Amino acid sequence: MSVTQVAAYAAPAAKAPLERTTIPRRPVGEHDVLIDIKFAGICHSDIHQATDGWGEGIFPMVPGHEIAGVVTEVGAGVTKFAVGDRVGVGCFVDSCRECEQCLAGFEQYCLKGMTGTYNAIDKNGEPTYGGYSTHIVVDENYTVRIPEGIDLDVAAPLLCAGITLYSPLKHWNAGPGKKVAIVGLGGLGHMGVKIASAFGADVTVLSQSLRKKDDGLRLGASEYHATSDETTFEKLAGTFDLIVSTVSAPLPLDTYLRLLKVDGAFVNVGAPEDPVSLNLFSVIAGRKTLAGSSIGGIAETQEMLDFCAEHGLGAEIELIGADRINEAYDRVQASDVRYRFVIDTATI
Ligand code: NAP
Ligand code: ZN
């Protein structure tokens, strides 16, 4: 097969509305699979990048790193997948495969840098284009299997939102007897509540308001507090073993660190565009940990999908046609999402 043009939605320039276009997809190589994309989630990271919020992006940009679809062609050397398999692709499509991080299964921390699913340049010097499109060609080693038992539409957001919460919750031992707070009930946050409660932890949601309290409790939280209410920080001082922040804007870290127990950890997965300040006494007092975490490796992403299938966990989604992507971006930026927009790629 030669290079094919496929339909996609792209931002032609930073901050410009996304519009329908066509993009090239490479021929199916020996170790590649061709995926007929069925659904693509909209992550806040798509918006940060399409608006140059994290620095200068590569345009035209086809965002989308929460991809769920079906394999329609495989290269001659492919052993892991067959035509008809239900598969997913997350935030990266390649890495060096040689460094200690890649060899340990932490491709997201590849010492030479992973190749992003979009807004990156691949080994052939070509720009990568993401999931807001009808098809994608991906190396089988960067493709995961979506188990039977999770519908593809609610599985798509697991490829970023799901793994981004699963990985730190597992690493920092969220489980029975642990008090865990999830800050921000958006795409990532709602998966954090589901996964942490499936791990057996006692989960509290810290949200800007009580607007989504009923949802938070239904998703598995035992408590729900508004961060706009100053008494929340007095009431909950010294409460948590682990706090995972999914907030897309800078937070007053010193205030949040006071909510940890001695030896507690505050793990940031939100990726605000602006720096934050910190008084180091906030971690000195109480031997607290301030950490970050980025998505997860391929093997852990597969483990997370299998866990979600076993526990009946998928994302809560609002399925949209591609003509509503720009509206969805506005709503995500206004924290008006319950809890992930997913594009039906048949509408592209
Ligand atoms: P999202 O759906 O927009 O959720 C973010 C939530 O944060 C909002 O729903 C809101 O929750 C809260 N929030 C927003 N603005 C706030 C503010 N000014 N102050 C306090 N709370 C605020 O976004 P997402 O897709 O979950 O992504 C969240 C962040 O994680 C983004 O920055 C994204 O780029 C980043 N991210 C990081 C990784 C990683 O690997 N580390 C992976 C994916 C995404 P409430 O309404 O409940 O307050
Ligand atoms: Zn994402």
mmCIF file of C-alpha atoms and ligand atoms in Angstrom:
data_model
loop_
_atom_site.group_PDB
_atom_site.id
_atom_site.type_symbol
_atom_site.label_atom_id
_atom_site.label_comp_id
_atom_site.label_asym_id
_atom_site.label_seq_id
_atom_site.Cartn_x
_atom_site.Cartn_y
_atom_site.Cartn_z
ATOM 1 C CA MET A 1 0.000 0.000 0.000
ATOM 2 C CA SER A 2 1.275 3.488 -0.771
ATOM 3 C CA VAL A 3 0.704 6.683 1.200
ATOM 4 C CA THR A 4 -3.027 7.233 1.547
ATOM 5 C CA GLN A 5 -4.925 10.418 2.135
ATOM 6 C CA VAL A 6 -7.515 10.111 4.899
ATOM 7 C CA ALA A 7 -10.116 12.494 6.307
ATOM 8 C CA ALA A 8 -9.292 14.329 9.529
ATOM 9 C CA TYR A 9 -10.065 17.381 11.641
ATOM 10 C CA ALA A 10 -7.093 19.696 12.038
ATOM 11 C CA ALA A 11 -6.209 23.030 13.585
ATOM 12 C CA PRO A 12 -4.568 24.864 10.639
ATOM 13 C CA ALA A 13 -2.724 27.201 13.037
ATOM 14 C CA ALA A 14 -2.421 27.792 16.775
ATOM 15 C CA LYS A 15 -5.750 28.859 18.331
ATOM 16 C CA ALA A 16 -7.562 28.486 14.972
ATOM 17 C CA PRO A 17 -10.815 26.483 14.971
ATOM 18 C CA LEU A 18 -10.424 22.885 13.843
ATOM 19 C CA GLU A 19 -11.720 22.121 10.370
ATOM 20 C CA ARG A 20 -12.145 19.124 8.108
ATOM 21 C CA THR A 21 -9.148 18.304 5.921
ATOM 22 C CA THR A 22 -7.178 15.362 4.540
ATOM 23 C CA ILE A 23 -3.840 14.069 5.826
ATOM 24 C CA PRO A 24 -1.371 11.443 4.613
ATOM 25 C CA ARG A 25 -1.007 8.086 6.359
ATOM 26 C CA ARG A 26 2.134 6.069 5.671
ATOM 27 C CA PRO A 27 2.030 2.692 3.899
ATOM 28 C CA VAL A 28 1.489 -0.273 6.232
ATOM 29 C CA GLY A 29 5.042 -1.378 7.104
ATOM 30 C CA GLU A 30 6.192 -4.827 8.128
ATOM 31 C CA HIS A 31 5.344 -4.293 11.814
ATOM 32 C CA ASP A 32 2.443 -1.887 11.341
ATOM 33 C CA VAL A 33 -1.274 -2.250 11.754
ATOM 34 C CA LEU A 34 -3.816 -0.137 9.885
ATOM 35 C CA ILE A 35 -6.583 0.895 12.263
ATOM 36 C CA ASP A 36 -10.054 1.983 11.249
ATOM 37 C CA ILE A 37 -10.597 4.552 14.004
ATOM 38 C CA LYS A 38 -14.100 4.376 15.471
ATOM 39 C CA PHE A 39 -13.842 6.823 18.385
ATOM 40 C CA ALA A 40 -11.407 9.470 19.607
ATOM 41 C CA GLY A 41 -11.577 11.151 23.004
ATOM 42 C CA ILE A 42 -10.917 14.865 23.500
ATOM 43 C CA CYS A 43 -8.265 15.375 26.186
ATOM 44 C CA HIS A 44 -7.482 18.771 27.694
ATOM 45 C CA SER A 45 -3.938 18.178 26.431
ATOM 46 C CA ASP A 46 -5.329 18.428 22.880
ATOM 47 C CA ILE A 47 -6.481 21.943 23.700
ATOM 48 C CA HIS A 48 -3.231 22.975 25.414
ATOM 49 C CA GLN A 49 -1.363 21.910 22.270
ATOM 50 C CA ALA A 50 -3.767 23.212 19.611
ATOM 51 C CA THR A 51 -3.553 26.629 21.280
ATOM 52 C CA ASP A 52 0.260 26.579 21.727
ATOM 53 C CA GLY A 53 -0.304 26.626 25.492
ATOM 54 C CA TRP A 54 2.705 24.376 26.090
ATOM 55 C CA GLY A 55 4.911 26.053 23.508
ATOM 56 C CA GLU A 56 5.088 26.140 19.760
ATOM 57 C CA GLY A 57 3.205 23.284 18.093
ATOM 58 C CA ILE A 58 3.456 21.701 14.652
ATOM 59 C CA PHE A 59 0.640 22.807 12.326
ATOM 60 C CA PRO A 60 -1.621 21.737 10.762
ATOM 61 C CA MET A 61 -2.270 19.719 13.936
ATOM 62 C CA VAL A 62 -4.613 16.730 14.103
ATOM 63 C CA PRO A 63 -5.017 16.170 17.837
ATOM 64 C CA GLY A 64 -6.283 12.978 19.458
ATOM 65 C CA HIS A 65 -4.449 10.450 21.612
ATOM 66 C CA GLU A 66 -7.397 8.481 22.922
ATOM 67 C CA ILE A 67 -7.971 6.232 19.941
ATOM 68 C CA ALA A 68 -10.195 3.159 19.754
ATOM 69 C CA GLY A 69 -10.795 1.212 16.556
ATOM 70 C CA VAL A 70 -10.521 -2.005 14.616
ATOM 71 C CA VAL A 71 -7.535 -3.449 12.744
ATOM 72 C CA THR A 72 -8.217 -3.631 9.002
ATOM 73 C CA GLU A 73 -4.776 -4.576 7.674
ATOM 74 C CA VAL A 74 -1.552 -5.945 9.164
ATOM 75 C CA GLY A 75 2.048 -5.892 7.932
ATOM 76 C CA ALA A 76 3.783 -9.135 7.002
ATOM 77 C CA GLY A 77 5.760 -9.275 10.263
ATOM 78 C CA VAL A 78 2.896 -8.510 12.652
ATOM 79 C CA THR A 79 2.399 -11.188 15.301
ATOM 80 C CA LYS A 80 0.334 -9.500 18.014
ATOM 81 C CA PHE A 81 -2.764 -8.469 16.073
ATOM 82 C CA ALA A 82 -5.017 -9.728 13.299
ATOM 83 C CA VAL A 83 -7.595 -8.116 11.053
ATOM 84 C CA GLY A 84 -10.776 -7.544 13.073
ATOM 85 C CA ASP A 85 -9.062 -7.024 16.449
ATOM 86 C CA ARG A 86 -10.340 -4.202 18.665
ATOM 87 C CA VAL A 87 -7.392 -1.990 19.505
ATOM 88 C CA GLY A 88 -6.359 1.277 21.079
ATOM 89 C CA VAL A 89 -3.583 3.830 20.676
ATOM 90 C CA GLY A 90 -2.642 6.316 23.367
ATOM 91 C CA CYS A 91 -0.285 9.263 23.674
ATOM 92 C CA PHE A 92 2.783 7.913 21.867
ATOM 93 C CA VAL A 93 3.444 5.809 18.773
ATOM 94 C CA ASP A 94 7.172 5.144 19.107
ATOM 95 C CA SER A 95 10.196 5.508 21.391
ATOM 96 C CA CYS A 96 13.892 4.592 21.150
ATOM 97 C CA ARG A 97 13.260 0.992 22.327
ATOM 98 C CA GLU A 98 16.838 0.774 23.664
ATOM 99 C CA CYS A 99 17.221 2.972 26.727
ATOM 100 C CA GLU A 100 16.753 1.668 30.247
ATOM 101 C CA GLN A 101 13.300 3.236 30.490
ATOM 102 C CA CYS A 102 12.064 1.678 27.245
ATOM 103 C CA LEU A 103 13.526 -1.680 28.217
ATOM 104 C CA ALA A 104 11.804 -1.467 31.604
ATOM 105 C CA GLY A 105 8.442 -0.806 29.934
ATOM 106 C CA PHE A 106 8.373 2.903 30.764
ATOM 107 C CA GLU A 107 8.352 4.106 27.157
ATOM 108 C CA GLN A 108 6.645 7.307 28.288
ATOM 109 C CA TYR A 109 9.900 8.222 30.030
ATOM 110 C CA CYS A 110 12.125 7.226 27.065
ATOM 111 C CA LEU A 111 15.468 8.953 27.588
ATOM 112 C CA LYS A 112 15.554 10.002 23.947
ATOM 113 C CA GLY A 113 11.950 11.169 24.073
ATOM 114 C CA MET A 114 8.856 9.276 23.000
ATOM 115 C CA THR A 115 7.230 10.102 19.675
ATOM 116 C CA GLY A 116 3.871 11.708 20.392
ATOM 117 C CA THR A 117 0.815 10.418 18.558
ATOM 118 C CA TYR A 118 0.495 13.941 17.155
ATOM 119 C CA ASN A 119 2.405 17.206 17.308
ATOM 120 C CA ALA A 120 5.682 15.282 16.884
ATOM 121 C CA ILE A 121 8.131 14.255 14.169
ATOM 122 C CA ASP A 122 8.592 10.516 13.652
ATOM 123 C CA LYS A 123 11.770 8.561 12.822
ATOM 124 C CA ASN A 124 11.186 9.155 9.122
ATOM 125 C CA GLY A 125 11.095 12.904 9.656
ATOM 126 C CA GLU A 126 7.357 13.077 9.035
ATOM 127 C CA PRO A 127 4.869 14.898 11.293
ATOM 128 C CA THR A 128 2.568 12.631 13.296
ATOM 129 C CA TYR A 129 -1.182 13.134 13.144
ATOM 130 C CA GLY A 130 -3.578 11.997 15.863
ATOM 131 C CA GLY A 131 -6.928 10.369 16.297
ATOM 132 C CA TYR A 132 -9.369 12.971 15.001
ATOM 133 C CA SER A 133 -9.280 11.098 11.712
ATOM 134 C CA THR A 134 -10.688 7.990 10.083
ATOM 135 C CA HIS A 135 -7.551 5.808 9.974
ATOM 136 C CA ILE A 136 -4.095 5.570 11.504
ATOM 137 C CA VAL A 137 -1.063 3.360 10.834
ATOM 138 C CA VAL A 138 0.794 2.365 14.013
ATOM 139 C CA ASP A 139 3.590 -0.044 14.912
ATOM 140 C CA GLU A 140 2.069 -3.093 16.602
ATOM 141 C CA ASN A 141 4.377 -2.583 19.594
ATOM 142 C CA TYR A 142 2.667 0.741 20.340
ATOM 143 C CA THR A 143 -0.854 -0.641 19.930
ATOM 144 C CA VAL A 144 -2.890 -2.218 22.736
ATOM 145 C CA ARG A 145 -5.813 -4.606 22.761
ATOM 146 C CA ILE A 146 -9.226 -3.425 23.934
ATOM 147 C CA PRO A 147 -10.774 -6.388 25.753
ATOM 148 C CA GLU A 148 -14.236 -7.648 24.875
ATOM 149 C CA GLY A 149 -16.585 -6.290 27.492
ATOM 150 C CA ILE A 150 -15.700 -2.610 27.112
ATOM 151 C CA ASP A 151 -17.475 -0.749 24.320
ATOM 152 C CA LEU A 152 -15.073 1.112 22.068
ATOM 153 C CA ASP A 153 -16.632 4.532 22.723
ATOM 154 C CA VAL A 154 -16.173 4.371 26.499
ATOM 155 C CA ALA A 155 -12.811 2.644 26.077
ATOM 156 C CA ALA A 156 -11.251 5.446 24.012
ATOM 157 C CA PRO A 157 -10.680 7.829 26.989
ATOM 158 C CA LEU A 158 -8.947 5.058 28.925
ATOM 159 C CA LEU A 159 -5.995 5.361 26.516
ATOM 160 C CA CYS A 160 -5.009 8.658 28.144
ATOM 161 C CA ALA A 161 -7.325 9.615 31.014
ATOM 162 C CA GLY A 162 -7.502 6.022 32.278
ATOM 163 C CA ILE A 163 -3.805 5.212 32.233
ATOM 164 C CA THR A 164 -2.771 8.654 33.531
ATOM 165 C CA LEU A 165 -4.661 7.937 36.749
ATOM 166 C CA TYR A 166 -4.123 4.166 36.942
ATOM 167 C CA SER A 167 -0.339 4.489 36.872
ATOM 168 C CA PRO A 168 0.144 6.873 39.842
ATOM 169 C CA LEU A 169 -2.682 5.334 41.870
ATOM 170 C CA LYS A 170 -0.943 1.981 41.557
ATOM 171 C CA HIS A 171 2.572 3.372 42.063
ATOM 172 C CA TRP A 172 1.584 5.228 45.253
ATOM 173 C CA ASN A 173 -0.393 2.233 46.556
ATOM 174 C CA ALA A 174 -3.947 3.549 46.539
ATOM 175 C CA GLY A 175 -5.875 0.700 48.115
ATOM 176 C CA PRO A 176 -7.722 -0.487 51.212
ATOM 177 C CA GLY A 177 -7.061 1.678 54.265
ATOM 178 C CA LYS A 178 -5.757 4.601 52.183
ATOM 179 C CA LYS A 179 -7.440 7.980 52.001
ATOM 180 C CA VAL A 180 -7.078 9.340 48.489
ATOM 181 C CA ALA A 181 -8.205 12.732 47.167
ATOM 182 C CA ILE A 182 -8.759 13.420 43.499
ATOM 183 C CA VAL A 183 -8.604 17.117 42.641
ATOM 184 C CA GLY A 184 -10.742 18.190 39.651
ATOM 185 C CA LEU A 185 -13.646 16.094 38.387
ATOM 186 C CA GLY A 186 -13.057 16.248 34.644
ATOM 187 C CA GLY A 187 -11.886 13.632 32.155
ATOM 188 C CA LEU A 188 -8.890 12.469 34.164
ATOM 189 C CA GLY A 189 -10.459 13.077 37.559
ATOM 190 C CA HIS A 190 -13.564 11.000 36.991
ATOM 191 C CA MET A 191 -11.420 8.038 35.911
ATOM 192 C CA GLY A 192 -9.320 8.599 39.032
ATOM 193 C CA VAL A 193 -12.393 8.286 41.230
ATOM 194 C CA LYS A 194 -13.479 5.095 39.475
ATOM 195 C CA ILE A 195 -10.057 3.446 39.512
ATOM 196 C CA ALA A 196 -9.072 4.465 43.062
ATOM 197 C CA SER A 197 -12.348 3.163 44.420
ATOM 198 C CA ALA A 198 -11.955 -0.069 42.416
ATOM 199 C CA PHE A 199 -8.514 -0.375 44.078
ATOM 200 C CA GLY A 200 -10.341 -0.244 47.420
ATOM 201 C CA ALA A 201 -9.217 3.219 48.549
ATOM 202 C CA ASP A 202 -11.475 5.657 50.387
ATOM 203 C CA VAL A 203 -11.899 8.427 47.805
ATOM 204 C CA THR A 204 -12.669 12.110 48.273
ATOM 205 C CA VAL A 205 -13.292 14.525 45.400
ATOM 206 C CA LEU A 206 -12.030 18.090 45.698
ATOM 207 C CA SER A 207 -13.842 20.134 43.067
ATOM 208 C CA GLN A 208 -14.283 23.859 42.556
ATOM 209 C CA SER A 209 -17.956 23.626 43.538
ATOM 210 C CA LEU A 210 -20.519 21.063 44.704
ATOM 211 C CA ARG A 211 -22.214 21.144 41.265
ATOM 212 C CA LYS A 212 -21.129 17.591 40.371
ATOM 213 C CA LYS A 213 -21.385 16.112 43.874
ATOM 214 C CA ASP A 214 -24.050 13.506 43.013
ATOM 215 C CA ASP A 215 -21.936 12.253 40.119
ATOM 216 C CA GLY A 216 -18.798 12.074 42.245
ATOM 217 C CA LEU A 217 -20.515 9.944 44.871
ATOM 218 C CA ARG A 218 -22.084 7.729 42.185
ATOM 219 C CA LEU A 219 -18.664 7.186 40.592
ATOM 220 C CA GLY A 220 -17.312 5.840 43.874
ATOM 221 C CA ALA A 221 -16.270 8.731 46.140
ATOM 222 C CA SER A 222 -17.308 8.674 49.787
ATOM 223 C CA GLU A 223 -16.855 12.435 50.245
ATOM 224 C CA TYR A 224 -17.027 15.488 48.022
ATOM 225 C CA HIS A 225 -15.858 18.976 48.982
ATOM 226 C CA ALA A 226 -15.761 22.361 47.298
ATOM 227 C CA THR A 227 -12.352 24.025 47.118
ATOM 228 C CA SER A 228 -14.083 27.410 46.736
ATOM 229 C CA ASP A 229 -15.166 26.984 50.377
ATOM 230 C CA GLU A 230 -12.194 27.981 52.541
ATOM 231 C CA THR A 231 -13.387 25.871 55.462
ATOM 232 C CA THR A 232 -12.715 22.768 53.310
ATOM 233 C CA PHE A 233 -8.974 23.274 53.831
ATOM 234 C CA GLU A 234 -9.376 23.635 57.587
ATOM 235 C CA LYS A 235 -11.698 20.649 57.899
ATOM 236 C CA LEU A 236 -9.486 18.332 55.818
ATOM 237 C CA ALA A 237 -6.037 19.358 57.092
ATOM 238 C CA GLY A 238 -3.790 16.288 57.576
ATOM 239 C CA THR A 239 -6.354 13.888 56.086
ATOM 240 C CA PHE A 240 -4.920 12.221 52.984
ATOM 241 C CA ASP A 241 -2.278 9.598 52.237
ATOM 242 C CA LEU A 242 -2.356 10.541 48.580
ATOM 243 C CA ILE A 243 -3.683 13.478 46.590
ATOM 244 C CA VAL A 244 -3.728 13.310 42.796
ATOM 245 C CA SER A 245 -4.322 16.644 41.096
ATOM 246 C CA THR A 246 -5.771 16.594 37.586
ATOM 247 C CA VAL A 247 -6.259 20.350 37.445
ATOM 248 C CA SER A 248 -5.351 21.997 34.149
ATOM 249 C CA ALA A 249 -4.595 25.383 35.778
ATOM 250 C CA PRO A 250 -1.991 26.384 38.405
ATOM 251 C CA LEU A 251 -3.013 25.523 41.984
ATOM 252 C CA PRO A 252 -1.882 27.040 45.306
ATOM 253 C CA LEU A 253 0.280 24.020 46.185
ATOM 254 C CA ASP A 254 1.071 25.084 49.742
ATOM 255 C CA THR A 255 -2.634 25.058 50.564
ATOM 256 C CA TYR A 256 -3.131 21.578 49.120
ATOM 257 C CA LEU A 257 -0.014 20.123 50.741
ATOM 258 C CA ARG A 258 -1.530 20.938 54.146
ATOM 259 C CA LEU A 259 -4.200 18.320 53.417
ATOM 260 C CA LEU A 260 -1.638 15.485 53.475
ATOM 261 C CA LYS A 261 -0.806 13.263 56.428
ATOM 262 C CA VAL A 262 2.833 12.990 57.496
ATOM 263 C CA ASP A 263 4.617 11.045 54.706
ATOM 264 C CA GLY A 264 1.718 11.692 52.333
ATOM 265 C CA ALA A 265 2.232 12.337 48.626
ATOM 266 C CA PHE A 266 0.779 14.985 46.337
ATOM 267 C CA VAL A 267 1.035 13.740 42.770
ATOM 268 C CA ASN A 268 0.422 16.189 39.999
ATOM 269 C CA VAL A 269 -0.819 14.933 36.651
ATOM 270 C CA GLY A 270 -2.496 18.164 35.530
ATOM 271 C CA ALA A 271 -0.267 20.070 33.105
ATOM 272 C CA PRO A 272 -0.965 23.799 33.497
ATOM 273 C CA GLU A 273 0.537 26.201 31.009
ATOM 274 C CA ASP A 274 2.035 28.479 33.680
ATOM 275 C CA PRO A 275 4.510 27.720 36.480
ATOM 276 C CA VAL A 276 3.457 27.460 40.120
ATOM 277 C CA SER A 277 5.237 28.656 43.223
ATOM 278 C CA LEU A 278 5.977 26.608 46.317
ATOM 279 C CA ASN A 279 7.141 27.339 49.835
ATOM 280 C CA LEU A 280 9.500 24.417 50.513
ATOM 281 C CA PHE A 281 8.450 24.311 54.166
ATOM 282 C CA SER A 282 5.213 22.807 52.838
ATOM 283 C CA VAL A 283 7.079 19.570 52.121
ATOM 284 C CA ILE A 284 9.713 19.809 54.864
ATOM 285 C CA ALA A 285 7.095 19.839 57.589
ATOM 286 C CA GLY A 286 5.629 16.337 57.583
ATOM 287 C CA ARG A 287 8.198 14.752 55.226
ATOM 288 C CA LYS A 288 5.791 15.115 52.347
ATOM 289 C CA THR A 289 6.354 14.126 48.741
ATOM 290 C CA LEU A 290 5.527 16.351 45.802
ATOM 291 C CA ALA A 291 5.641 14.289 42.617
ATOM 292 C CA GLY A 292 4.435 14.103 39.051
ATOM 293 C CA SER A 293 3.443 11.296 36.726
ATOM 294 C CA SER A 294 3.057 10.968 32.983
ATOM 295 C CA ILE A 295 0.580 8.567 31.310
ATOM 296 C CA GLY A 296 1.922 4.970 31.439
ATOM 297 C CA GLY A 297 3.938 2.493 29.391
ATOM 298 C CA ILE A 298 2.488 0.098 26.835
ATOM 299 C CA ALA A 299 2.432 -2.923 29.155
ATOM 300 C CA GLU A 300 0.835 -0.925 31.959
ATOM 301 C CA THR A 301 -1.727 0.515 29.543
ATOM 302 C CA GLN A 302 -2.686 -3.039 28.576
ATOM 303 C CA GLU A 303 -2.854 -3.979 32.269
ATOM 304 C CA MET A 304 -5.123 -0.977 32.919
ATOM 305 C CA LEU A 305 -7.463 -1.937 30.040
ATOM 306 C CA ASP A 306 -7.684 -5.504 31.329
ATOM 307 C CA PHE A 307 -8.363 -4.192 34.856
ATOM 308 C CA CYS A 308 -11.092 -1.861 33.587
ATOM 309 C CA ALA A 309 -12.728 -4.687 31.609
ATOM 310 C CA GLU A 310 -12.627 -6.959 34.631
ATOM 311 C CA HIS A 311 -14.188 -4.295 36.857
ATOM 312 C CA GLY A 312 -16.671 -2.970 34.298
ATOM 313 C CA LEU A 313 -15.019 0.461 34.174
ATOM 314 C CA GLY A 314 -15.309 2.761 31.179
ATOM 315 C CA ALA A 315 -15.420 6.528 30.852
ATOM 316 C CA GLU A 316 -18.613 8.562 31.219
ATOM 317 C CA ILE A 317 -18.839 10.160 27.822
ATOM 318 C CA GLU A 318 -20.714 12.660 25.712
ATOM 319 C CA LEU A 319 -20.546 11.345 22.145
ATOM 320 C CA ILE A 320 -20.326 14.117 19.553
ATOM 321 C CA GLY A 321 -20.097 14.539 15.795
ATOM 322 C CA ALA A 322 -16.869 16.034 14.461
ATOM 323 C CA ASP A 323 -18.669 19.287 13.649
ATOM 324 C CA ARG A 324 -18.934 19.911 17.405
ATOM 325 C CA ILE A 325 -15.212 19.638 18.237
ATOM 326 C CA ASN A 326 -14.742 23.410 18.584
ATOM 327 C CA GLU A 327 -17.784 23.705 20.825
ATOM 328 C CA ALA A 328 -16.451 20.818 22.921
ATOM 329 C CA TYR A 329 -13.100 22.642 23.278
ATOM 330 C CA ASP A 330 -14.906 25.718 24.641
ATOM 331 C CA ARG A 331 -16.860 23.598 27.078
ATOM 332 C CA VAL A 332 -13.781 21.706 28.334
ATOM 333 C CA GLN A 333 -12.053 25.031 28.964
ATOM 334 C CA ALA A 334 -15.087 26.131 30.973
ATOM 335 C CA SER A 335 -14.966 22.883 33.079
ATOM 336 C CA ASP A 336 -18.320 22.012 31.480
ATOM 337 C CA VAL A 337 -17.737 18.379 30.594
ATOM 338 C CA ARG A 338 -19.366 15.223 31.959
ATOM 339 C CA TYR A 339 -16.889 13.678 31.736
ATOM 340 C CA ARG A 340 -15.210 13.150 28.374
ATOM 341 C CA PHE A 341 -16.196 14.286 24.903
ATOM 342 C CA VAL A 342 -15.704 11.460 22.427
ATOM 343 C CA ILE A 343 -15.796 12.011 18.684
ATOM 344 C CA ASP A 344 -17.705 9.519 16.548
ATOM 345 C CA THR A 345 -15.184 9.403 13.713
ATOM 346 C CA ALA A 346 -17.822 8.158 11.259
ATOM 347 C CA THR A 347 -18.890 11.843 11.159
ATOM 348 C CA ILE A 348 -15.499 13.147 9.975
HETATM 349 P P1 NAP B 1 -10.574 18.472 32.137
HETATM 350 O O1 NAP B 1 -11.537 17.418 31.683
HETATM 351 O O2 NAP B 1 -10.743 19.866 31.676
HETATM 352 O O3 NAP B 1 -10.522 18.390 33.739
HETATM 353 C C1 NAP B 1 -9.785 19.292 34.516
HETATM 354 C C2 NAP B 1 -10.599 19.641 35.759
HETATM 355 O O4 NAP B 1 -9.824 20.500 36.559
HETATM 356 C C3 NAP B 1 -11.868 20.406 35.470
HETATM 357 O O5 NAP B 1 -12.955 19.584 35.154
HETATM 358 C C4 NAP B 1 -12.082 21.122 36.780
HETATM 359 O O6 NAP B 1 -12.693 20.232 37.703
HETATM 360 C C5 NAP B 1 -10.677 21.397 37.270
HETATM 361 N N1 NAP B 1 -10.256 22.771 36.969
HETATM 362 C C6 NAP B 1 -10.176 23.375 35.757
HETATM 363 N N2 NAP B 1 -9.742 24.644 35.874
HETATM 364 C C7 NAP B 1 -9.543 24.848 37.202
HETATM 365 C C8 NAP B 1 -9.080 25.943 37.962
HETATM 366 N N3 NAP B 1 -8.757 27.124 37.386
HETATM 367 N N4 NAP B 1 -8.989 25.796 39.301
HETATM 368 C C9 NAP B 1 -9.319 24.638 39.900
HETATM 369 N N5 NAP B 1 -9.763 23.557 39.227
HETATM 370 C C10 NAP B 1 -9.872 23.664 37.900
HETATM 371 O O7 NAP B 1 -9.109 18.085 31.696
HETATM 372 P P2 NAP B 1 -8.410 16.637 31.576
HETATM 373 O O8 NAP B 1 -8.497 16.184 30.157
HETATM 374 O O9 NAP B 1 -8.896 15.798 32.675
HETATM 375 O O10 NAP B 1 -6.883 17.042 31.790
HETATM 376 C C11 NAP B 1 -6.480 17.659 33.009
HETATM 377 C C12 NAP B 1 -5.048 18.120 32.935
HETATM 378 O O11 NAP B 1 -4.192 16.969 32.886
HETATM 379 C C13 NAP B 1 -4.696 18.917 31.672
HETATM 380 O O12 NAP B 1 -3.770 19.936 32.039
HETATM 381 C C14 NAP B 1 -4.036 17.898 30.782
HETATM 382 O O13 NAP B 1 -3.170 18.479 29.849
HETATM 383 C C15 NAP B 1 -3.286 17.086 31.795
HETATM 384 N N6 NAP B 1 -2.939 15.740 31.382
HETATM 385 C C16 NAP B 1 -1.789 15.215 31.898
HETATM 386 C C17 NAP B 1 -1.438 13.920 31.599
HETATM 387 C C18 NAP B 1 -0.206 13.319 32.201
HETATM 388 O O14 NAP B 1 0.271 12.296 31.695
HETATM 389 N N7 NAP B 1 0.315 13.845 33.284
HETATM 390 C C19 NAP B 1 -2.220 13.150 30.733
HETATM 391 C C20 NAP B 1 -3.392 13.715 30.248
HETATM 392 C C21 NAP B 1 -3.743 15.004 30.576
HETATM 393 P P3 NAP B 1 -13.864 20.730 38.704
HETATM 394 O O15 NAP B 1 -14.934 21.307 37.833
HETATM 395 O O16 NAP B 1 -14.259 19.472 39.388
HETATM 396 O O17 NAP B 1 -13.252 21.727 39.629
HETATM 397 ZN ZN ZN B 2 -4.470 13.113 27.101
#
